[in-house]
Amino acid sequence: MKSHRNEYHSLILTFILLIVSILLFFGLNGRTFPNMSLWVPISLYSLVGVGYVISLLIALRLKNTVIKTFSLLANGISEP
């Protein structure tokens, strides 16, 4: 079975978003930024959530069932 490079975009995007979510969780707290508005983390987490939805839609369009299943599982586990 010949796989193409485009099939891995969903997995790569999911893992990048997972790393960004972890960095946001530990980086945006009251000790680091005491005068930050609450809308900043809300908007950043919303952007990450939109990224997860986009990654999920990319995974649903794949034809390779192994990559599709793994990507769906990774999205399901890592969504905030």
PDB file of N, CA and C in Angstrom:
ATOM      1  N   MET A   1       0.842  -1.166   0.000  1.00  0.00           N
ATOM      2  CA  MET A   1       0.000   0.000   0.000  1.00  0.00           C
ATOM      3  C   MET A   1       0.893   1.238   0.000  1.00  0.00           C
ATOM      4  N   LYS A   2       0.695   2.078  -0.943  1.00  0.00           N
ATOM      5  CA  LYS A   2       1.515   3.264  -1.102  1.00  0.00           C
ATOM      6  C   LYS A   2       0.854   4.438  -0.366  1.00  0.00           C
ATOM      7  N   SER A   3       1.586   5.021   0.545  1.00  0.00           N
ATOM      8  CA  SER A   3       1.027   6.146   1.286  1.00  0.00           C
ATOM      9  C   SER A   3       1.625   7.447   0.771  1.00  0.00           C
ATOM     10  N   HIS A   4       0.839   8.473   0.817  1.00  0.00           N
ATOM     11  CA  HIS A   4       1.273   9.776   0.355  1.00  0.00           C
ATOM     12  C   HIS A   4       1.568  10.656   1.553  1.00  0.00           C
ATOM     13  N   ARG A   5       2.305  11.693   1.296  1.00  0.00           N
ATOM     14  CA  ARG A   5       2.695  12.598   2.369  1.00  0.00           C
ATOM     15  C   ARG A   5       1.492  13.368   2.923  1.00  0.00           C
ATOM     16  N   ASN A   6       0.491  13.629   2.130  1.00  0.00           N
ATOM     17  CA  ASN A   6      -0.676  14.401   2.572  1.00  0.00           C
ATOM     18  C   ASN A   6      -1.516  13.657   3.595  1.00  0.00           C
ATOM     19  N   GLU A   7      -1.362  12.360   3.676  1.00  0.00           N
ATOM     20  CA  GLU A   7      -2.177  11.589   4.606  1.00  0.00           C
ATOM     21  C   GLU A   7      -1.771  11.823   6.055  1.00  0.00           C
ATOM     22  N   TYR A   8      -0.580  12.317   6.266  1.00  0.00           N
ATOM     23  CA  TYR A   8      -0.102  12.507   7.635  1.00  0.00           C
ATOM     24  C   TYR A   8      -0.357  13.902   8.185  1.00  0.00           C
ATOM     25  N   HIS A   9      -0.964  14.770   7.416  1.00  0.00           N
ATOM     26  CA  HIS A   9      -1.219  16.139   7.879  1.00  0.00           C
ATOM     27  C   HIS A   9      -2.136  16.167   9.096  1.00  0.00           C
ATOM     28  N   SER A  10      -3.102  15.310   9.137  1.00  0.00           N
ATOM     29  CA  SER A  10      -4.024  15.274  10.263  1.00  0.00           C
ATOM     30  C   SER A  10      -3.311  14.871  11.544  1.00  0.00           C
ATOM     31  N   LEU A  11      -2.451  13.879  11.463  1.00  0.00           N
ATOM     32  CA  LEU A  11      -1.707  13.438  12.647  1.00  0.00           C
ATOM     33  C   LEU A  11      -0.724  14.497  13.119  1.00  0.00           C
ATOM     34  N   ILE A  12      -0.039  15.110  12.182  1.00  0.00           N
ATOM     35  CA  ILE A  12       0.927  16.150  12.540  1.00  0.00           C
ATOM     36  C   ILE A  12       0.223  17.332  13.192  1.00  0.00           C
ATOM     37  N   LEU A  13      -0.893  17.746  12.630  1.00  0.00           N
ATOM     38  CA  LEU A  13      -1.658  18.857  13.195  1.00  0.00           C
ATOM     39  C   LEU A  13      -2.173  18.517  14.587  1.00  0.00           C
ATOM     40  N   THR A  14      -2.622  17.287  14.791  1.00  0.00           N
ATOM     41  CA  THR A  14      -3.122  16.877  16.104  1.00  0.00           C
ATOM     42  C   THR A  14      -2.022  16.927  17.148  1.00  0.00           C
ATOM     43  N   PHE A  15      -0.840  16.431  16.825  1.00  0.00           N
ATOM     44  CA  PHE A  15       0.241  16.436  17.799  1.00  0.00           C
ATOM     45  C   PHE A  15       0.776  17.841  18.062  1.00  0.00           C
ATOM     46  N   ILE A  16       0.793  18.687  17.054  1.00  0.00           N
ATOM     47  CA  ILE A  16       1.192  20.080  17.269  1.00  0.00           C
ATOM     48  C   ILE A  16       0.191  20.779  18.182  1.00  0.00           C
ATOM     49  N   LEU A  17      -1.094  20.548  17.951  1.00  0.00           N
ATOM     50  CA  LEU A  17      -2.124  21.161  18.795  1.00  0.00           C
ATOM     51  C   LEU A  17      -2.067  20.628  20.218  1.00  0.00           C
ATOM     52  N   LEU A  18      -1.701  19.372  20.388  1.00  0.00           N
ATOM     53  CA  LEU A  18      -1.554  18.813  21.733  1.00  0.00           C
ATOM     54  C   LEU A  18      -0.416  19.512  22.476  1.00  0.00           C
ATOM     55  N   ILE A  19       0.691  19.726  21.800  1.00  0.00           N
ATOM     56  CA  ILE A  19       1.820  20.425  22.426  1.00  0.00           C
ATOM     57  C   ILE A  19       1.458  21.867  22.751  1.00  0.00           C
ATOM     58  N   VAL A  20       0.745  22.536  21.841  1.00  0.00           N
ATOM     59  CA  VAL A  20       0.317  23.914  22.083  1.00  0.00           C
ATOM     60  C   VAL A  20      -0.656  23.974  23.258  1.00  0.00           C
ATOM     61  N   SER A  21      -1.546  23.003  23.367  1.00  0.00           N
ATOM     62  CA  SER A  21      -2.489  22.974  24.489  1.00  0.00           C
ATOM     63  C   SER A  21      -1.766  22.819  25.818  1.00  0.00           C
ATOM     64  N   ILE A  22      -0.773  21.953  25.854  1.00  0.00           N
ATOM     65  CA  ILE A  22      -0.009  21.763  27.090  1.00  0.00           C
ATOM     66  C   ILE A  22       0.762  23.035  27.451  1.00  0.00           C
ATOM     67  N   LEU A  23       1.369  23.667  26.444  1.00  0.00           N
ATOM     68  CA  LEU A  23       2.090  24.913  26.704  1.00  0.00           C
ATOM     69  C   LEU A  23       1.157  26.027  27.176  1.00  0.00           C
ATOM     70  N   LEU A  24      -0.033  26.100  26.598  1.00  0.00           N
ATOM     71  CA  LEU A  24      -1.007  27.102  27.045  1.00  0.00           C
ATOM     72  C   LEU A  24      -1.466  26.824  28.464  1.00  0.00           C
ATOM     73  N   PHE A  25      -1.663  25.555  28.790  1.00  0.00           N
ATOM     74  CA  PHE A  25      -2.146  25.207  30.121  1.00  0.00           C
ATOM     75  C   PHE A  25      -1.140  25.600  31.194  1.00  0.00           C
ATOM     76  N   PHE A  26       0.135  25.335  30.941  1.00  0.00           N
ATOM     77  CA  PHE A  26       1.145  25.653  31.941  1.00  0.00           C
ATOM     78  C   PHE A  26       1.686  27.076  31.808  1.00  0.00           C
ATOM     79  N   GLY A  27       1.566  27.685  30.646  1.00  0.00           N
ATOM     80  CA  GLY A  27       2.140  29.007  30.432  1.00  0.00           C
ATOM     81  C   GLY A  27       1.242  30.164  30.787  1.00  0.00           C
ATOM     82  N   LEU A  28      -0.052  29.991  30.613  1.00  0.00           N
ATOM     83  CA  LEU A  28      -0.983  31.097  30.885  1.00  0.00           C
ATOM     84  C   LEU A  28      -1.628  30.904  32.250  1.00  0.00           C
ATOM     85  N   ASN A  29      -0.942  31.338  33.265  1.00  0.00           N
ATOM     86  CA  ASN A  29      -1.528  31.273  34.600  1.00  0.00           C
ATOM     87  C   ASN A  29      -1.393  32.629  35.280  1.00  0.00           C
ATOM     88  N   GLY A  30      -1.959  32.744  36.436  1.00  0.00           N
ATOM     89  CA  GLY A  30      -1.968  34.020  37.143  1.00  0.00           C
ATOM     90  C   GLY A  30      -0.622  34.458  37.658  1.00  0.00           C
ATOM     91  N   ARG A  31       0.269  33.525  37.881  1.00  0.00           N
ATOM     92  CA  ARG A  31       1.595  33.897  38.380  1.00  0.00           C
ATOM     93  C   ARG A  31       2.455  34.508  37.285  1.00  0.00           C
ATOM     94  N   THR A  32       2.358  33.956  36.094  1.00  0.00           N
ATOM     95  CA  THR A  32       3.179  34.456  34.995  1.00  0.00           C
ATOM     96  C   THR A  32       2.661  35.786  34.473  1.00  0.00           C
ATOM     97  N   PHE A  33       1.354  35.863  34.263  1.00  0.00           N
ATOM     98  CA  PHE A  33       0.721  37.078  33.739  1.00  0.00           C
ATOM     99  C   PHE A  33      -0.392  37.498  34.700  1.00  0.00           C
ATOM    100  N   PRO A  34      -0.070  38.250  35.755  1.00  0.00           N
ATOM    101  CA  PRO A  34      -1.099  38.561  36.757  1.00  0.00           C
ATOM    102  C   PRO A  34      -2.179  39.529  36.277  1.00  0.00           C
ATOM    103  N   ASN A  35      -1.890  40.397  35.314  1.00  0.00           N
ATOM    104  CA  ASN A  35      -2.869  41.387  34.871  1.00  0.00           C
ATOM    105  C   ASN A  35      -3.499  41.037  33.532  1.00  0.00           C
ATOM    106  N   MET A  36      -3.442  39.785  33.135  1.00  0.00           N
ATOM    107  CA  MET A  36      -3.976  39.378  31.840  1.00  0.00           C
ATOM    108  C   MET A  36      -5.500  39.238  31.918  1.00  0.00           C
ATOM    109  N   SER A  37      -6.143  39.667  30.876  1.00  0.00           N
ATOM    110  CA  SER A  37      -7.593  39.534  30.792  1.00  0.00           C
ATOM    111  C   SER A  37      -7.980  38.070  30.608  1.00  0.00           C
ATOM    112  N   LEU A  38      -9.148  37.712  31.078  1.00  0.00           N
ATOM    113  CA  LEU A  38      -9.613  36.332  30.964  1.00  0.00           C
ATOM    114  C   LEU A  38      -9.905  35.953  29.521  1.00  0.00           C
ATOM    115  N   TRP A  39     -10.152  36.939  28.677  1.00  0.00           N
ATOM    116  CA  TRP A  39     -10.485  36.652  27.284  1.00  0.00           C
ATOM    117  C   TRP A  39      -9.299  36.165  26.468  1.00  0.00           C
ATOM    118  N   VAL A  40      -8.103  36.431  26.920  1.00  0.00           N
ATOM    119  CA  VAL A  40      -6.911  35.971  26.186  1.00  0.00           C
ATOM    120  C   VAL A  40      -6.817  34.450  26.211  1.00  0.00           C
ATOM    121  N   PRO A  41      -6.841  33.785  27.391  1.00  0.00           N
ATOM    122  CA  PRO A  41      -6.799  32.320  27.355  1.00  0.00           C
ATOM    123  C   PRO A  41      -8.038  31.692  26.730  1.00  0.00           C
ATOM    124  N   ILE A  42      -9.182  32.320  26.909  1.00  0.00           N
ATOM    125  CA  ILE A  42     -10.406  31.778  26.307  1.00  0.00           C
ATOM    126  C   ILE A  42     -10.297  31.791  24.789  1.00  0.00           C
ATOM    127  N   SER A  43      -9.794  32.894  24.233  1.00  0.00           N
ATOM    128  CA  SER A  43      -9.678  32.966  22.775  1.00  0.00           C
ATOM    129  C   SER A  43      -8.596  32.023  22.255  1.00  0.00           C
ATOM    130  N   LEU A  44      -7.492  31.867  22.984  1.00  0.00           N
ATOM    131  CA  LEU A  44      -6.443  30.952  22.538  1.00  0.00           C
ATOM    132  C   LEU A  44      -6.906  29.498  22.594  1.00  0.00           C
ATOM    133  N   TYR A  45      -7.609  29.128  23.661  1.00  0.00           N
ATOM    134  CA  TYR A  45      -8.150  27.767  23.732  1.00  0.00           C
ATOM    135  C   TYR A  45      -9.224  27.537  22.670  1.00  0.00           C
ATOM    136  N   SER A  46      -9.965  28.583  22.321  1.00  0.00           N
ATOM    137  CA  SER A  46     -10.953  28.451  21.248  1.00  0.00           C
ATOM    138  C   SER A  46     -10.270  28.219  19.902  1.00  0.00           C
ATOM    139  N   LEU A  47      -9.166  28.901  19.659  1.00  0.00           N
ATOM    140  CA  LEU A  47      -8.418  28.677  18.420  1.00  0.00           C
ATOM    141  C   LEU A  47      -7.852  27.257  18.354  1.00  0.00           C
ATOM    142  N   VAL A  48      -7.389  26.749  19.481  1.00  0.00           N
ATOM    143  CA  VAL A  48      -6.897  25.374  19.513  1.00  0.00           C
ATOM    144  C   VAL A  48      -8.046  24.404  19.257  1.00  0.00           C
ATOM    145  N   GLY A  49      -9.214  24.686  19.814  1.00  0.00           N
ATOM    146  CA  GLY A  49     -10.387  23.847  19.568  1.00  0.00           C
ATOM    147  C   GLY A  49     -10.798  23.837  18.109  1.00  0.00           C
ATOM    148  N   VAL A  50     -10.737  24.986  17.461  1.00  0.00           N
ATOM    149  CA  VAL A  50     -11.035  25.055  16.030  1.00  0.00           C
ATOM    150  C   VAL A  50     -10.006  24.243  15.238  1.00  0.00           C
ATOM    151  N   GLY A  51      -8.753  24.290  15.679  1.00  0.00           N
ATOM    152  CA  GLY A  51      -7.716  23.490  15.035  1.00  0.00           C
ATOM    153  C   GLY A  51      -7.982  21.996  15.153  1.00  0.00           C
ATOM    154  N   TYR A  52      -8.494  21.561  16.318  1.00  0.00           N
ATOM    155  CA  TYR A  52      -8.847  20.155  16.479  1.00  0.00           C
ATOM    156  C   TYR A  52      -9.990  19.748  15.553  1.00  0.00           C
ATOM    157  N   VAL A  53     -10.946  20.631  15.383  1.00  0.00           N
ATOM    158  CA  VAL A  53     -12.060  20.338  14.472  1.00  0.00           C
ATOM    159  C   VAL A  53     -11.563  20.240  13.037  1.00  0.00           C
ATOM    160  N   ILE A  54     -10.673  21.140  12.648  1.00  0.00           N
ATOM    161  CA  ILE A  54     -10.105  21.085  11.299  1.00  0.00           C
ATOM    162  C   ILE A  54      -9.315  19.802  11.100  1.00  0.00           C
ATOM    163  N   SER A  55      -8.547  19.415  12.105  1.00  0.00           N
ATOM    164  CA  SER A  55      -7.787  18.168  12.014  1.00  0.00           C
ATOM    165  C   SER A  55      -8.715  16.962  11.917  1.00  0.00           C
ATOM    166  N   LEU A  56      -9.824  17.008  12.628  1.00  0.00           N
ATOM    167  CA  LEU A  56     -10.805  15.926  12.560  1.00  0.00           C
ATOM    168  C   LEU A  56     -11.439  15.847  11.181  1.00  0.00           C
ATOM    169  N   LEU A  57     -11.751  16.988  10.587  1.00  0.00           N
ATOM    170  CA  LEU A  57     -12.326  16.993   9.242  1.00  0.00           C
ATOM    171  C   LEU A  57     -11.334  16.499   8.200  1.00  0.00           C
ATOM    172  N   ILE A  58     -10.067  16.848   8.372  1.00  0.00           N
ATOM    173  CA  ILE A  58      -9.043  16.329   7.462  1.00  0.00           C
ATOM    174  C   ILE A  58      -8.958  14.815   7.584  1.00  0.00           C
ATOM    175  N   ALA A  59      -9.041  14.306   8.817  1.00  0.00           N
ATOM    176  CA  ALA A  59      -8.946  12.857   9.033  1.00  0.00           C
ATOM    177  C   ALA A  59     -10.139  12.120   8.434  1.00  0.00           C
ATOM    178  N   LEU A  60     -11.301  12.720   8.458  1.00  0.00           N
ATOM    179  CA  LEU A  60     -12.487  12.059   7.921  1.00  0.00           C
ATOM    180  C   LEU A  60     -12.439  11.937   6.400  1.00  0.00           C
ATOM    181  N   ARG A  61     -11.660  12.767   5.745  1.00  0.00           N
ATOM    182  CA  ARG A  61     -11.570  12.727   4.289  1.00  0.00           C
ATOM    183  C   ARG A  61     -10.510  11.754   3.776  1.00  0.00           C
ATOM    184  N   LEU A  62      -9.741  11.142   4.671  1.00  0.00           N
ATOM    185  CA  LEU A  62      -8.681  10.225   4.259  1.00  0.00           C
ATOM    186  C   LEU A  62      -9.258   8.913   3.753  1.00  0.00           C
ATOM    187  N   LYS A  63      -8.510   8.248   2.884  1.00  0.00           N
ATOM    188  CA  LYS A  63      -8.928   6.951   2.359  1.00  0.00           C
ATOM    189  C   LYS A  63      -8.194   5.800   3.032  1.00  0.00           C
ATOM    190  N   ASN A  64      -7.039   6.066   3.619  1.00  0.00           N
ATOM    191  CA  ASN A  64      -6.277   5.049   4.322  1.00  0.00           C
ATOM    192  C   ASN A  64      -6.916   4.824   5.693  1.00  0.00           C
ATOM    193  N   THR A  65      -7.458   3.631   5.915  1.00  0.00           N
ATOM    194  CA  THR A  65      -8.227   3.393   7.138  1.00  0.00           C
ATOM    195  C   THR A  65      -7.357   3.333   8.385  1.00  0.00           C
ATOM    196  N   VAL A  66      -6.114   2.903   8.261  1.00  0.00           N
ATOM    197  CA  VAL A  66      -5.246   2.825   9.438  1.00  0.00           C
ATOM    198  C   VAL A  66      -4.924   4.226   9.943  1.00  0.00           C
ATOM    199  N   ILE A  67      -4.525   5.112   9.046  1.00  0.00           N
ATOM    200  CA  ILE A  67      -4.210   6.488   9.435  1.00  0.00           C
ATOM    201  C   ILE A  67      -5.477   7.201   9.894  1.00  0.00           C
ATOM    202  N   LYS A  68      -6.588   6.931   9.240  1.00  0.00           N
ATOM    203  CA  LYS A  68      -7.863   7.542   9.614  1.00  0.00           C
ATOM    204  C   LYS A  68      -8.263   7.150  11.031  1.00  0.00           C
ATOM    205  N   THR A  69      -8.164   5.864  11.353  1.00  0.00           N
ATOM    206  CA  THR A  69      -8.534   5.392  12.685  1.00  0.00           C
ATOM    207  C   THR A  69      -7.604   5.957  13.749  1.00  0.00           C
ATOM    208  N   PHE A  70      -6.299   5.923  13.488  1.00  0.00           N
ATOM    209  CA  PHE A  70      -5.351   6.459  14.460  1.00  0.00           C
ATOM    210  C   PHE A  70      -5.550   7.949  14.672  1.00  0.00           C
ATOM    211  N   SER A  71      -5.819   8.683  13.614  1.00  0.00           N
ATOM    212  CA  SER A  71      -6.039  10.122  13.730  1.00  0.00           C
ATOM    213  C   SER A  71      -7.325  10.425  14.495  1.00  0.00           C
ATOM    214  N   LEU A  72      -8.371   9.663  14.243  1.00  0.00           N
ATOM    215  CA  LEU A  72      -9.615   9.870  14.988  1.00  0.00           C
ATOM    216  C   LEU A  72      -9.430   9.568  16.468  1.00  0.00           C
ATOM    217  N   LEU A  73      -8.699   8.507  16.788  1.00  0.00           N
ATOM    218  CA  LEU A  73      -8.423   8.195  18.187  1.00  0.00           C
ATOM    219  C   LEU A  73      -7.567   9.286  18.851  1.00  0.00           C
ATOM    220  N   ALA A  74      -6.563   9.769  18.142  1.00  0.00           N
ATOM    221  CA  ALA A  74      -5.708  10.814  18.691  1.00  0.00           C
ATOM    222  C   ALA A  74      -6.486  12.109  18.909  1.00  0.00           C
ATOM    223  N   ASN A  75      -7.383  12.446  17.995  1.00  0.00           N
ATOM    224  CA  ASN A  75      -8.217  13.631  18.163  1.00  0.00           C
ATOM    225  C   ASN A  75      -9.178  13.470  19.317  1.00  0.00           C
ATOM    226  N   GLY A  76      -9.742  12.289  19.456  1.00  0.00           N
ATOM    227  CA  GLY A  76     -10.684  12.041  20.547  1.00  0.00           C
ATOM    228  C   GLY A  76     -10.034  12.090  21.915  1.00  0.00           C
ATOM    229  N   ILE A  77      -8.802  11.635  21.999  1.00  0.00           N
ATOM    230  CA  ILE A  77      -8.095  11.631  23.283  1.00  0.00           C
ATOM    231  C   ILE A  77      -7.578  13.016  23.635  1.00  0.00           C
ATOM    232  N   SER A  78      -7.093  13.744  22.651  1.00  0.00           N
ATOM    233  CA  SER A  78      -6.395  14.981  22.961  1.00  0.00           C
ATOM    234  C   SER A  78      -7.260  16.238  22.911  1.00  0.00           C
ATOM    235  N   GLU A  79      -8.518  16.138  22.544  1.00  0.00           N
ATOM    236  CA  GLU A  79      -9.341  17.349  22.522  1.00  0.00           C
ATOM    237  C   GLU A  79      -9.597  17.852  23.940  1.00  0.00           C
ATOM    238  N   PRO A  80      -9.521  19.165  24.110  1.00  0.00           N
ATOM    239  CA  PRO A  80      -9.728  19.714  25.453  1.00  0.00           C
ATOM    240  C   PRO A  80     -11.167  19.689  25.879  1.00  0.00           C
TER     241      PRO A  80
END
